[in-house]
Coordinates of C-alpha atoms and ligand atoms in Angstrom, one line a residue:
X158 CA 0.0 0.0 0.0
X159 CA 1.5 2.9 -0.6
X160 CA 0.8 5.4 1.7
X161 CA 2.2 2.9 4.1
X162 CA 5.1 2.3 2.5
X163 CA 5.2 6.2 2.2
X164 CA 4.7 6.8 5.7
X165 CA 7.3 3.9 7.1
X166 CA 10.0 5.4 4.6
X167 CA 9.4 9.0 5.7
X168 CA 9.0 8.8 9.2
X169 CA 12.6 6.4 9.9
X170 CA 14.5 8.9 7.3
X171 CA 16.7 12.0 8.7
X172 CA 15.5 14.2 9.0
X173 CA 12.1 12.7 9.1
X174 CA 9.4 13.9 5.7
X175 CA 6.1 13.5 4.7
X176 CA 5.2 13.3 1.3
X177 CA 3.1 16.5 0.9
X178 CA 0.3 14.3 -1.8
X179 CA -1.0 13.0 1.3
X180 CA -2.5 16.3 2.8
X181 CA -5.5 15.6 0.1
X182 CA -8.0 13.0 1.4
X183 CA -11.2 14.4 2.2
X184 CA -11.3 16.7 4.7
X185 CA -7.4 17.8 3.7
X186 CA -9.2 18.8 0.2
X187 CA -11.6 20.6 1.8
X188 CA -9.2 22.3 4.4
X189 CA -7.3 23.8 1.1
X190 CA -10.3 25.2 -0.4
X191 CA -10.7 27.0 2.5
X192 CA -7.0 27.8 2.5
X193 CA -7.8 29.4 -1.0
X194 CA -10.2 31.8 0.7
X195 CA -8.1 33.0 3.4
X196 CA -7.2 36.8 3.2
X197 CA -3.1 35.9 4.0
X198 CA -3.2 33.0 1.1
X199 CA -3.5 35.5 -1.8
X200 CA -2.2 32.9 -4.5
X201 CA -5.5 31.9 -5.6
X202 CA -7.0 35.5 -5.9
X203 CA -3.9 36.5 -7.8
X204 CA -4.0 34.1 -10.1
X205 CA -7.8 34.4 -10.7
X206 CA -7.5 37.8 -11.1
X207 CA -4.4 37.2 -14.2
X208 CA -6.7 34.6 -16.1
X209 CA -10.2 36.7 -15.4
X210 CA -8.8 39.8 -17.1
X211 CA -6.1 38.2 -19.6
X212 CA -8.5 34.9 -21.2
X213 CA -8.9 36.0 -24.1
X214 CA -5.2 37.0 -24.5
X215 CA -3.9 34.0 -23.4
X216 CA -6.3 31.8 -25.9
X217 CA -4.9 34.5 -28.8
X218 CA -1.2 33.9 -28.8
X219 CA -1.3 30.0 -28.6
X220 CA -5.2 29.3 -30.7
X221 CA -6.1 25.9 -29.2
X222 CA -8.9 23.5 -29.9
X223 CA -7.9 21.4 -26.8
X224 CA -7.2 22.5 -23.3
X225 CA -5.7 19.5 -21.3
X226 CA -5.2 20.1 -17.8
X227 CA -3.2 18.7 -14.7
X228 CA -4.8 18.8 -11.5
X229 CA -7.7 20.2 -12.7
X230 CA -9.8 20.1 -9.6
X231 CA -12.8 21.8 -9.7
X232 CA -11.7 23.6 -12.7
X233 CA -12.9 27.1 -11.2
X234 CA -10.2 29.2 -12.4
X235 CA -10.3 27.3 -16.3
X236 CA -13.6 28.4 -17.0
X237 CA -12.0 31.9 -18.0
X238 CA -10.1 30.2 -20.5
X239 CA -13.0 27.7 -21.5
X240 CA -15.0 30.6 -21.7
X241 CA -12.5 32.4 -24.1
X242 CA -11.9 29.2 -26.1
X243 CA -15.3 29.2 -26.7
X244 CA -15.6 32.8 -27.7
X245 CA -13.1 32.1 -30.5
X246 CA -15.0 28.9 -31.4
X247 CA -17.6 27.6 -31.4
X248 CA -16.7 23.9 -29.8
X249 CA -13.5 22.8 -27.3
X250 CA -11.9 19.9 -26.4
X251 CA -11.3 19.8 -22.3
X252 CA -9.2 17.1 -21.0
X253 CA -8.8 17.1 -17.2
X254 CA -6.5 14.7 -15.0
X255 CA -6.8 14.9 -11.2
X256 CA -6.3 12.3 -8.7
X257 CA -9.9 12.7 -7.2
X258 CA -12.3 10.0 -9.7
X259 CA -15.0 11.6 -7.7
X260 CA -14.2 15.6 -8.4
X261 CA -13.7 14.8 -12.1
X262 CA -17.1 13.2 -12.3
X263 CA -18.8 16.1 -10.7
X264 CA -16.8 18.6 -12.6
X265 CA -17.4 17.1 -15.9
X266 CA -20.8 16.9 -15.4
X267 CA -21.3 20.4 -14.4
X268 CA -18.9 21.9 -17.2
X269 CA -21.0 19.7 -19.9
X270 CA -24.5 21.4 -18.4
X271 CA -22.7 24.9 -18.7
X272 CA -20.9 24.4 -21.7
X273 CA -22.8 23.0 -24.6
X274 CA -20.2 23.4 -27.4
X275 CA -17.2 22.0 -24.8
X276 CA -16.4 18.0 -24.9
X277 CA -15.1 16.7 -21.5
X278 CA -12.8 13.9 -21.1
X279 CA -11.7 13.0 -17.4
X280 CA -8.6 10.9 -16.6
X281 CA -8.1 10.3 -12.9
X282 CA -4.8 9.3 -11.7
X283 CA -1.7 10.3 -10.5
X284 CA -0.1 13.0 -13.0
X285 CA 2.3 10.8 -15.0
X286 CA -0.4 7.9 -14.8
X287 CA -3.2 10.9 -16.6
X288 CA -1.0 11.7 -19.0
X289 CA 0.0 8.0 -20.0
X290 CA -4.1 7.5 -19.9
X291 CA -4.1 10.8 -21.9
X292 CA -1.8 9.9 -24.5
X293 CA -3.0 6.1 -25.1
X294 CA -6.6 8.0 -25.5
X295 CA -6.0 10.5 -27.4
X296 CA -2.2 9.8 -29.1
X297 CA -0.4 12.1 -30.0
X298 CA -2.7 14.9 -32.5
X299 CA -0.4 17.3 -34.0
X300 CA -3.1 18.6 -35.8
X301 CA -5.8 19.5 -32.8
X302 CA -3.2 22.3 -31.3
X303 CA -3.2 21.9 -27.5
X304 CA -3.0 24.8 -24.6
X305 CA -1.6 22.4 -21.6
X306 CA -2.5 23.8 -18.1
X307 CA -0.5 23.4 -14.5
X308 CA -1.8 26.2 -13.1
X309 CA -2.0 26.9 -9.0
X310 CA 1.5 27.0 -8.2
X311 CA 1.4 23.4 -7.8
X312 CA 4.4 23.2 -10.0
X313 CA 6.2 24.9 -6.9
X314 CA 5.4 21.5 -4.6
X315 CA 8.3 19.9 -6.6
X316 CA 12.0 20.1 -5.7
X317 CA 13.8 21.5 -8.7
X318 CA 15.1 17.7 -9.9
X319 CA 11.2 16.4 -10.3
X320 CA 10.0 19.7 -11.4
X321 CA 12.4 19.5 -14.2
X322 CA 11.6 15.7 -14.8
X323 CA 7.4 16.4 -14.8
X324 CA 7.5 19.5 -17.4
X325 CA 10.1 17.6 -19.0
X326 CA 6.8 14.7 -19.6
X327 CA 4.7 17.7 -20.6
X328 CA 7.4 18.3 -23.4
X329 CA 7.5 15.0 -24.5
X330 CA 3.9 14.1 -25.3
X331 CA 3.4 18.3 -27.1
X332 CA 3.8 18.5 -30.8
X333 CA 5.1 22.0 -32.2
X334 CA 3.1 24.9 -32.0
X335 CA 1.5 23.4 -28.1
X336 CA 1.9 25.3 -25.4
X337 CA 1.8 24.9 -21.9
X338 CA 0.6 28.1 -19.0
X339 CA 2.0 27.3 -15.6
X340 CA 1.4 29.1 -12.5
X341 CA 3.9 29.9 -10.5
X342 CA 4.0 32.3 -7.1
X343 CA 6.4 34.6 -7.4
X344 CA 9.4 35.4 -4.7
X345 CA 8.7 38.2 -2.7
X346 CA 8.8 39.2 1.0
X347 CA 9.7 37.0 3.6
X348 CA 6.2 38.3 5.6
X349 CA 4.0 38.5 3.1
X350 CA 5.1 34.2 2.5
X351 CA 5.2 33.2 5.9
X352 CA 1.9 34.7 6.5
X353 CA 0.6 32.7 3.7
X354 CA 1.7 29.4 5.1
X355 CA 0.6 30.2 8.9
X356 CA -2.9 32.2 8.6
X357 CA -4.0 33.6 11.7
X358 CA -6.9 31.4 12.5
X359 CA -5.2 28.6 12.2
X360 CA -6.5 26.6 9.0
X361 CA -2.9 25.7 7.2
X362 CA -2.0 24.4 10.7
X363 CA -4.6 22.2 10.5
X364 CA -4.2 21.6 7.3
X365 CA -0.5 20.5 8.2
X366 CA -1.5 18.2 11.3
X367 CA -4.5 16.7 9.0
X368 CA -1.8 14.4 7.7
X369 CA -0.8 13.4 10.9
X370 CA -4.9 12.7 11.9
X371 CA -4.7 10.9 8.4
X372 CA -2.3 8.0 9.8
X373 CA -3.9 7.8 12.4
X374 CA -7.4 7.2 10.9
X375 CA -6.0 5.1 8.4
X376 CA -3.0 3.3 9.6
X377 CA -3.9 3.3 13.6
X378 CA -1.1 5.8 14.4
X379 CA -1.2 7.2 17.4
X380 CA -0.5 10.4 17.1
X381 CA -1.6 13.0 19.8
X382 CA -2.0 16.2 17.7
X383 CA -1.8 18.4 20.7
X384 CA 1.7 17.8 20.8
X385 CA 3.1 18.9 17.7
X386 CA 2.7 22.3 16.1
X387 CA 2.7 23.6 12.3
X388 CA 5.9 25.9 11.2
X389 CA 6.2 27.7 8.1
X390 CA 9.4 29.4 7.2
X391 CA 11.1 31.0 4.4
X392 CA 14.0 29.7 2.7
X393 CA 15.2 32.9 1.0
X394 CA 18.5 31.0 -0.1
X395 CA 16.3 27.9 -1.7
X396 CA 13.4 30.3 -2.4
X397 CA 11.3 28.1 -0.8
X398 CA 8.5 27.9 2.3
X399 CA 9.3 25.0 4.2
X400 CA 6.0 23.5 6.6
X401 CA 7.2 21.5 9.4
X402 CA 5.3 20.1 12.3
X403 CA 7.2 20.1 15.7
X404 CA 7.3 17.6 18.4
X405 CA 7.0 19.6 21.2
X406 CA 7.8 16.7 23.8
X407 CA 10.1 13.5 23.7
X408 CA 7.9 10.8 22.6
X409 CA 7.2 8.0 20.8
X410 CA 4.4 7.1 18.9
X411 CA 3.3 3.9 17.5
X412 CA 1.5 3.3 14.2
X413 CA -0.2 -0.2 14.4
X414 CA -0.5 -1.2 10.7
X415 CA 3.2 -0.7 9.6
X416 CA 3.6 -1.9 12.4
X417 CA 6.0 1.0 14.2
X418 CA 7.4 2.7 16.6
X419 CA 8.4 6.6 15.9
X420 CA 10.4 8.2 18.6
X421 CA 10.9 11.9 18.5
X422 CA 13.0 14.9 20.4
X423 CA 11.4 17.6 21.4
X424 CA 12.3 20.0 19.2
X425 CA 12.1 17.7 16.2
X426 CA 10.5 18.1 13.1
X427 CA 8.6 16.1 9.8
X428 CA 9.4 18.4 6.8
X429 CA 5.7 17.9 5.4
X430 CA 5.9 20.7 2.5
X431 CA 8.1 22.9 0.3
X432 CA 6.5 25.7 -1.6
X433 CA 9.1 27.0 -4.1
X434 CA 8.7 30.6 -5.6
X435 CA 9.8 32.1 -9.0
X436 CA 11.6 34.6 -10.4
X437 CA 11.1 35.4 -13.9
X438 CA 15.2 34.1 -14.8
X439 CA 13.7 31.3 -12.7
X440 CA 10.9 30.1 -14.9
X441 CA 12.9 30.9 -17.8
X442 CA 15.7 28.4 -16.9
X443 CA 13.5 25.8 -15.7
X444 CA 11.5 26.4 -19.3
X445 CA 14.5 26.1 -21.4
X446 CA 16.2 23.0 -19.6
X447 CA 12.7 21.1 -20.0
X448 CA 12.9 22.4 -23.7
X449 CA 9.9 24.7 -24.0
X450 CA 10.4 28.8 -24.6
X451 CA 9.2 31.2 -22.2
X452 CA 7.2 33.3 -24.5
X453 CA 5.0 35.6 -22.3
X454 CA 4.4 36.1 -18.6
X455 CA 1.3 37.8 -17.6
X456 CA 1.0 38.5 -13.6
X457 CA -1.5 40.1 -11.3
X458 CA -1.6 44.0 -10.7
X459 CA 0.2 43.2 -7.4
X460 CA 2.8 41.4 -8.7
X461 CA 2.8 38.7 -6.5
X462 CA 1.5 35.8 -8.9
X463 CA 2.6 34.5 -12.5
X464 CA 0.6 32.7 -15.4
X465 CA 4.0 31.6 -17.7
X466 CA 3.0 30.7 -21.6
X467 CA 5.8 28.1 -22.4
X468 CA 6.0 27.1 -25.8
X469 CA 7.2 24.1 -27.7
X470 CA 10.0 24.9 -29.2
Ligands
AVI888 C1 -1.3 23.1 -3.7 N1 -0.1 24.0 -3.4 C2 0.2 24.8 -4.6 C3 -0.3 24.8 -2.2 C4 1.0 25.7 -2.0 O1 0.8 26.9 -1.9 O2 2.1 25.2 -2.0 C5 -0.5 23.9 -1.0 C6 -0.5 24.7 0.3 N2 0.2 24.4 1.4 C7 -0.1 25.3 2.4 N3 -1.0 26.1 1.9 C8 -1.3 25.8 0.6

């Protein structure tokens, strides 16, 4: 299983991790979408605010029939763009991949209702698996030009090694003339990003120790969340937030399915999240060593937020 085998290998490392894919079960999803609407966790409204007011400019430089997206979700923030897509023509091809069967089904159906000239094609999965499933689907079409989408700054929850190997994929199965827009949060000040990852009431720290209530619902840890607490710091030198949650006594605490025994310091920490931010030289060098161009960078009035067009060269 491999959340188990997740969990065993990250809690006897050193320093002791979490693999941050595990935050999303249920109530974890629903603790982000509430992250989204927190006044400190401006990433969301940033990025909203790029694609609400630059659609149609987005959908004119790269002309797709077929939007294809990666951890689509609910798909709030693509309706600008499906919306656009549509203006330009009068049908679209959608193809969204998210882990959550569930989400997809919902989504699809309510995208379908809204959008009678759009086609929907869901692929759940892990993102390699949805593009595989993708691919064997659909094959490769150079002629049905494609707008890929990782939007949300969820390229940023990859060190730079498996960020480089995922839009390194993405360049693989586009044809010329594709493109791909990724999100990414841009760096900025230390405050404004700490604040981000520890919102005053709370709700990233429970976001954090959700994955900790996780083992224990589903691996019978034992886990006592009242002694650990949620950290967020800025890396400036990496460019990254790191989340951590801190033992805050000696202990140990068994999980009954691996089965295991997980002693802790006080003081210690499970690195459960890095956020990494962009600079513009950033995305460009990540762009060009995964072999796409960086051809246009639109970003909120703020500046705080970036939607990147990479293109194929
Ligand atoms: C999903 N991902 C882009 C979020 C982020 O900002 O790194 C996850 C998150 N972690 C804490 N708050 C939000």
């Amino acid at each position: 299983m491999p959340f188990a085998d997740d969990v065993r290998a990250g809690l006897t490392a050193r320093p002791k991790t979490l693999p941050p894919k595990y935050f999303y079960d249920e109530l974890g999803s629903a603790l982000f979408e509430a992250i989204c609407l927190l006044p400190e966790y401006y990433l969301t409204r940033a990025e909203t605010e790029i694609l609400s007011t630059r659609a149609d400019e987005i959908l004119a430089h790269v002309e797709p029939r077929r939007l294809v997206e990666l951890g689509s979700g609910t798909a709030v923030k693509t309706r600008y763009l499906i919306e656009a897509g549509l203006r330009r023509n009068r049908t679209l091809d959608y193809s969204a991949i998210d882990i959550s069967a569930t989400v997809l089904e919902s989504t699809a159906k309510a995208l379908q209702a809204q959008y009678p000239g759009l086609t929907v094609r869901s692929f759940a999965g892990e993102y390699y698996e949805g593009m595989r499933m993708l691919q064997a689907a659909q094959g490769p079409s150079p002629d049905v030009r494609t707008l890929a989408l990782f939007l949300g700054s969820n390229i940023g929850n990859f060190d730079p090694p498996e960020a480089l190997r995922f839009l390194s994929a993405i360049r693989r199965v586009c044809a010329p003339g594709d493109a791909l827009l990724l999100g990414t949060d841009l760096k900025k000040d230390r405050a404004v990003l700490e604040a981000a990852y520890d919102d005053s009431i709370g709700l990233t720290a429970a976001f954090d120790l959700n994955i900790l209530a996780r083992i224990n619902r589903e691996l019978g840890g034992a886990f006592d969340l009242r002694k650990f607490r949620h950290r967020a710091t800025y890396d400036e030198r990496a460019g990254r937030v790191e989340m951590h949650l801190e033992s805050l006594v000696d202990q140990v605490v068994p999980i009954r399915a691996l089965p295991l025994d997980v002693a802790f310091a006080a003081g210690e920490t499970i690195h459960t999240e890095s956020s990494y931010k962009f600079s513009r030289d950033d995305v460009r060098r990540l762009a060009s060593d995964a072999g796409f161009t960086l051809e246009h960078v639109w970003t909120d009035a703020g500046e705080r937020f970036a939607c990147n067009l990479l293109r194929c060269a």
